[in-house]
Amino acid sequence: MEINGWHYDYEKLPYWDIRDRFSYVFDELYENEQSDTACLIYSIAEVSMCNEVGCLAVLRQKSSPELMINVTSFHFPRQHVCYSLNGKYIFLKAHVYMEAENRILCPIIIIDLFNDKFASADIHANTTCSTFKELNSNQILVTSPLIKKEHEDVLFMFSQLKWFPILELNQFQF
């Protein structure tokens, strides 16, 4: 199967088959040519009013795609996936259901594609409307929506984030 020029056996991805039961399920692929990667948010469905989420698959090497990571233990809202200027990082917003508190946590997930690791950062805002601005090779600014400024902008230094092996992302405890 092909999505935006990326040929891969997507049917093997967990939860891909929900589209057999729900006709409104869709996928969004964001490619970065510099890093030769694609970030696929797939099996996106509306889980509550105006809240569309899906699973994450990151592929590398368009000529012969291989799955780098597949996250199904928490979800990713529909969003414009942001890559760093050099293609090293992917910046994502996530939805994590915190069962003990019966609420949704909306952390930022940063994936380092070159070193196969990730970091998570809590911006203390339960919104998926934040945007990312890379200030330099060590800093990213996460900004809240301009219309309703409920939360302060947050500056992150890559060197100060706690990094974990990418294969631990599915088991990560927020």
CSV table of C-alpha atoms in Angstrom, one decimal:
chain,number,residue,atom,x,y,z
A,1,MET,CA,0.0,0.0,0.0
A,2,GLU,CA,1.2,3.5,-0.7
A,3,ILE,CA,0.6,6.8,1.2
A,4,ASN,CA,2.2,9.9,-0.3
A,5,GLY,CA,4.9,7.9,-2.1
A,6,TRP,CA,5.7,5.8,1.0
A,7,HIS,CA,5.2,2.1,0.1
A,8,TYR,CA,4.8,0.0,3.2
A,9,ASP,CA,2.6,-2.8,4.5
A,10,TYR,CA,0.4,-0.5,6.6
A,11,GLU,CA,-2.1,-3.3,7.2
A,12,LYS,CA,0.3,-4.9,9.7
A,13,LEU,CA,0.1,-1.9,12.0
A,14,PRO,CA,-2.0,-2.4,15.1
A,15,TYR,CA,-5.5,-0.9,14.9
A,16,TRP,CA,-5.1,-0.3,11.1
A,17,ASP,CA,-8.1,-2.7,10.7
A,18,ILE,CA,-10.6,-0.4,12.5
A,19,ARG,CA,-11.3,1.2,9.2
A,20,ASP,CA,-13.1,-2.0,8.3
A,21,ARG,CA,-15.7,-1.2,10.9
A,22,PHE,CA,-15.7,2.6,10.8
A,23,SER,CA,-15.8,4.4,7.4
A,24,TYR,CA,-14.8,7.8,8.8
A,25,VAL,CA,-11.3,6.7,9.9
A,26,PHE,CA,-8.4,8.4,8.1
A,27,ASP,CA,-4.6,8.9,8.1
A,28,GLU,CA,-2.2,11.8,7.8
A,29,LEU,CA,1.5,11.4,6.7
A,30,TYR,CA,4.1,14.1,7.3
A,31,GLU,CA,7.3,13.6,5.4
A,32,ASN,CA,10.8,15.2,6.0
A,33,GLU,CA,13.1,14.8,3.1
A,34,GLN,CA,16.2,16.0,5.1
A,35,SER,CA,16.0,13.1,7.5
A,36,ASP,CA,14.3,10.7,5.0
A,37,THR,CA,11.5,10.0,7.5
A,38,ALA,CA,7.7,10.0,7.5
A,39,CYS,CA,5.5,10.5,10.6
A,40,LEU,CA,2.2,8.8,10.1
A,41,ILE,CA,-0.7,9.5,12.4
A,42,TYR,CA,-3.1,6.7,11.4
A,43,SER,CA,-6.5,5.3,12.1
A,44,ILE,CA,-7.6,8.8,13.2
A,45,ALA,CA,-11.1,8.8,14.5
A,46,GLU,CA,-13.3,11.2,16.5
A,47,VAL,CA,-13.3,9.8,20.1
A,48,SER,CA,-15.3,12.7,21.5
A,49,MET,CA,-16.8,15.9,20.1
A,50,CYS,CA,-14.1,17.6,18.0
A,51,ASN,CA,-11.4,15.4,19.4
A,52,GLU,CA,-9.8,13.3,16.7
A,53,VAL,CA,-6.9,11.0,17.7
A,54,GLY,CA,-4.9,8.2,16.2
A,55,CYS,CA,-1.8,6.0,16.6
A,56,LEU,CA,1.7,6.9,15.6
A,57,ALA,CA,4.1,5.2,13.2
A,58,VAL,CA,7.5,6.7,12.2
A,59,LEU,CA,9.1,5.3,9.0
A,60,ARG,CA,12.5,5.9,7.7
A,61,GLN,CA,14.1,5.5,4.3
A,62,LYS,CA,11.5,6.2,1.6
A,63,SER,CA,13.2,4.0,-1.0
A,64,SER,CA,12.7,0.9,1.3
A,65,PRO,CA,10.7,2.0,4.3
A,66,GLU,CA,11.3,0.5,7.7
A,67,LEU,CA,9.3,1.1,10.9
A,68,MET,CA,11.3,3.0,13.4
A,69,ILE,CA,8.6,3.2,16.1
A,70,ASN,CA,4.9,2.4,16.4
A,71,VAL,CA,3.0,4.0,19.4
A,72,THR,CA,-0.4,2.6,20.4
A,73,SER,CA,-0.4,2.9,24.2
A,74,PHE,CA,-1.5,6.5,24.0
A,75,HIS,CA,-2.8,8.7,21.2
A,76,PHE,CA,-1.9,11.6,19.0
A,77,PRO,CA,-4.4,14.3,18.1
A,78,ARG,CA,-4.8,15.5,14.6
A,79,GLN,CA,-2.1,18.1,14.3
A,80,HIS,CA,0.5,19.6,11.9
A,81,VAL,CA,3.6,17.5,12.8
A,82,CYS,CA,6.6,19.7,13.2
A,83,TYR,CA,10.2,18.7,12.3
A,84,SER,CA,13.3,20.6,13.4
A,85,LEU,CA,15.1,22.7,10.7
A,86,ASN,CA,17.7,20.0,10.2
A,87,GLY,CA,15.2,17.1,10.3
A,88,LYS,CA,16.8,15.7,13.5
A,89,TYR,CA,13.7,16.1,15.8
A,90,ILE,CA,10.0,15.5,15.5
A,91,PHE,CA,7.8,17.6,17.8
A,92,LEU,CA,4.4,16.1,18.6
A,93,LYS,CA,1.5,16.7,20.9
A,94,ALA,CA,0.0,13.6,22.6
A,95,HIS,CA,-3.1,12.6,24.5
A,96,VAL,CA,-2.4,10.3,27.5
A,97,TYR,CA,-5.4,9.1,29.5
A,98,MET,CA,-4.5,9.2,33.2
A,99,GLU,CA,-6.9,6.6,34.6
A,100,ALA,CA,-6.2,7.4,38.3
A,101,GLU,CA,-7.2,11.0,37.8
A,102,ASN,CA,-9.7,10.4,35.1
A,103,ARG,CA,-8.3,13.1,32.9
A,104,ILE,CA,-6.3,13.6,29.7
A,105,LEU,CA,-2.7,14.8,29.9
A,106,CYS,CA,-1.4,16.6,26.8
A,107,PRO,CA,2.4,16.3,26.9
A,108,ILE,CA,4.9,17.2,24.2
A,109,ILE,CA,6.8,14.3,22.7
A,110,ILE,CA,10.2,15.1,21.1
A,111,ILE,CA,11.7,12.3,19.0
A,112,ASP,CA,15.4,12.4,18.2
A,113,LEU,CA,15.5,10.6,14.8
A,114,PHE,CA,19.3,10.6,14.5
A,115,ASN,CA,20.0,9.0,18.0
A,116,ASP,CA,16.8,6.8,18.4
A,117,LYS,CA,15.7,8.5,21.6
A,118,PHE,CA,12.8,10.6,22.9
A,119,ALA,CA,11.9,13.1,25.6
A,120,SER,CA,8.6,14.1,27.1
A,121,ALA,CA,7.7,17.5,28.4
A,122,ASP,CA,4.7,18.7,30.3
A,123,ILE,CA,3.7,22.2,29.3
A,124,HIS,CA,1.0,22.2,32.0
A,125,ALA,CA,-1.7,23.0,29.4
A,126,ASN,CA,-4.4,20.6,28.3
A,127,THR,CA,-4.5,21.8,24.8
A,128,THR,CA,-3.4,20.5,21.5
A,129,CYS,CA,-3.3,24.0,20.0
A,130,SER,CA,0.3,24.8,21.0
A,131,THR,CA,2.9,25.5,18.3
A,132,PHE,CA,6.6,24.8,18.1
A,133,LYS,CA,9.3,27.3,17.2
A,134,GLU,CA,12.9,26.2,17.0
A,135,LEU,CA,15.1,29.1,18.2
A,136,ASN,CA,18.5,27.4,17.7
A,137,SER,CA,20.0,23.9,17.7
A,138,ASN,CA,19.4,23.6,21.5
A,139,GLN,CA,16.2,25.5,22.2
A,140,ILE,CA,12.5,25.2,21.2
A,141,LEU,CA,9.7,27.5,22.2
A,142,VAL,CA,6.3,26.0,22.8
A,143,THR,CA,3.6,28.7,22.4
A,144,SER,CA,0.0,28.7,23.3
A,145,PRO,CA,-2.8,29.9,21.0
A,146,LEU,CA,-2.7,33.7,20.5
A,147,ILE,CA,-6.5,34.1,20.7
A,148,LYS,CA,-7.0,32.9,24.2
A,149,LYS,CA,-3.7,33.1,26.1
A,150,GLU,CA,-4.5,30.8,29.1
A,151,HIS,CA,-0.9,29.4,29.4
A,152,GLU,CA,2.5,30.9,29.3
A,153,ASP,CA,4.9,30.1,26.5
A,154,VAL,CA,7.5,27.5,27.5
A,155,LEU,CA,11.2,27.4,26.5
A,156,PHE,CA,12.9,24.0,26.4
A,157,MET,CA,16.6,23.3,26.1
A,158,PHE,CA,17.3,20.0,24.4
A,159,SER,CA,20.3,19.5,26.7
A,160,GLN,CA,18.2,19.7,29.8
A,161,LEU,CA,15.5,17.2,28.8
A,162,LYS,CA,15.6,13.7,30.1
A,163,TRP,CA,16.1,11.3,27.1
A,164,PHE,CA,15.0,7.7,26.9
A,165,PRO,CA,15.6,5.0,24.3
A,166,ILE,CA,13.0,5.2,21.5
A,167,LEU,CA,11.9,1.6,22.1
A,168,GLU,CA,10.6,2.6,25.6
A,169,LEU,CA,8.1,5.1,24.2
A,170,ASN,CA,5.1,2.6,24.3
A,171,GLN,CA,5.8,1.8,27.9
A,172,PHE,CA,6.6,5.3,29.1
A,173,GLN,CA,5.0,6.4,32.4
A,174,PHE,CA,3.9,10.0,32.3
